Each structure stands twice: as structure tokens, then as C-alpha cells.
Amino acid sequence: MTNEKKLEIIRSYIEEIKAYEESQDLPFSKKQHLKRAREAYMNLYRDAEKGKLDPDLLHENITSFMYMLQ
């Protein structure tokens, strides 16, 4: 899989986190946790786009986070 495809998948995961964050049935503390996670992943995503971070590592990390959310 190319780095571009990995970045595309990572971006879709970040969007899923945002959608989950905006769910109205979550308590405020859970929404705050998701917001901080989403912001952290966005920063890491930007670093991966710039070549400062290996997209494989970010993909592995965010996949684990998404698994935890389920």
C-alpha cells in the first residue's frame, strides 16, 4: 500500500473520530477525550504528510485507537 493511500485511510479515521465526538449521547468528558485525541492525530497526520513521521507508525497507532473505541 502506498503512503498516499495510508494517509487517505488515516484521514478517514480522523473524520470518524470527529463524527463520534459529535455524537449527542456521549458525556462531556468523553467528548473532550475524543477532541484531544483528534487534535493529536491531526498534528501527527500533518507531520506524516511532511515526511517527518512514518505513515505506517501512525496508521498502526490510529488503528489501535479506533479498535479501542468500538
Steps between C-alpha positions, in 0.01 A plus 500: 500500500636843409557775754233710329244222550604462864460874554156486339396222738642689799306809397178297483567368852547857625166591345339200672639618834348842436161348417513289814605808701192687376265221608245647736475198729855533633582667830702822485814335640497235225453771235799689641712185488405442137567863411852483646565171320373641169718811534805287582437274200454802273841632608658160441323476165652834394843375607449183294399709199822700534708182528593559864313189616470155349138451383526132598553591865214747499272252324581232757437739788173646375372153406556391861317809624206431269487140623487630858202723412294208375 
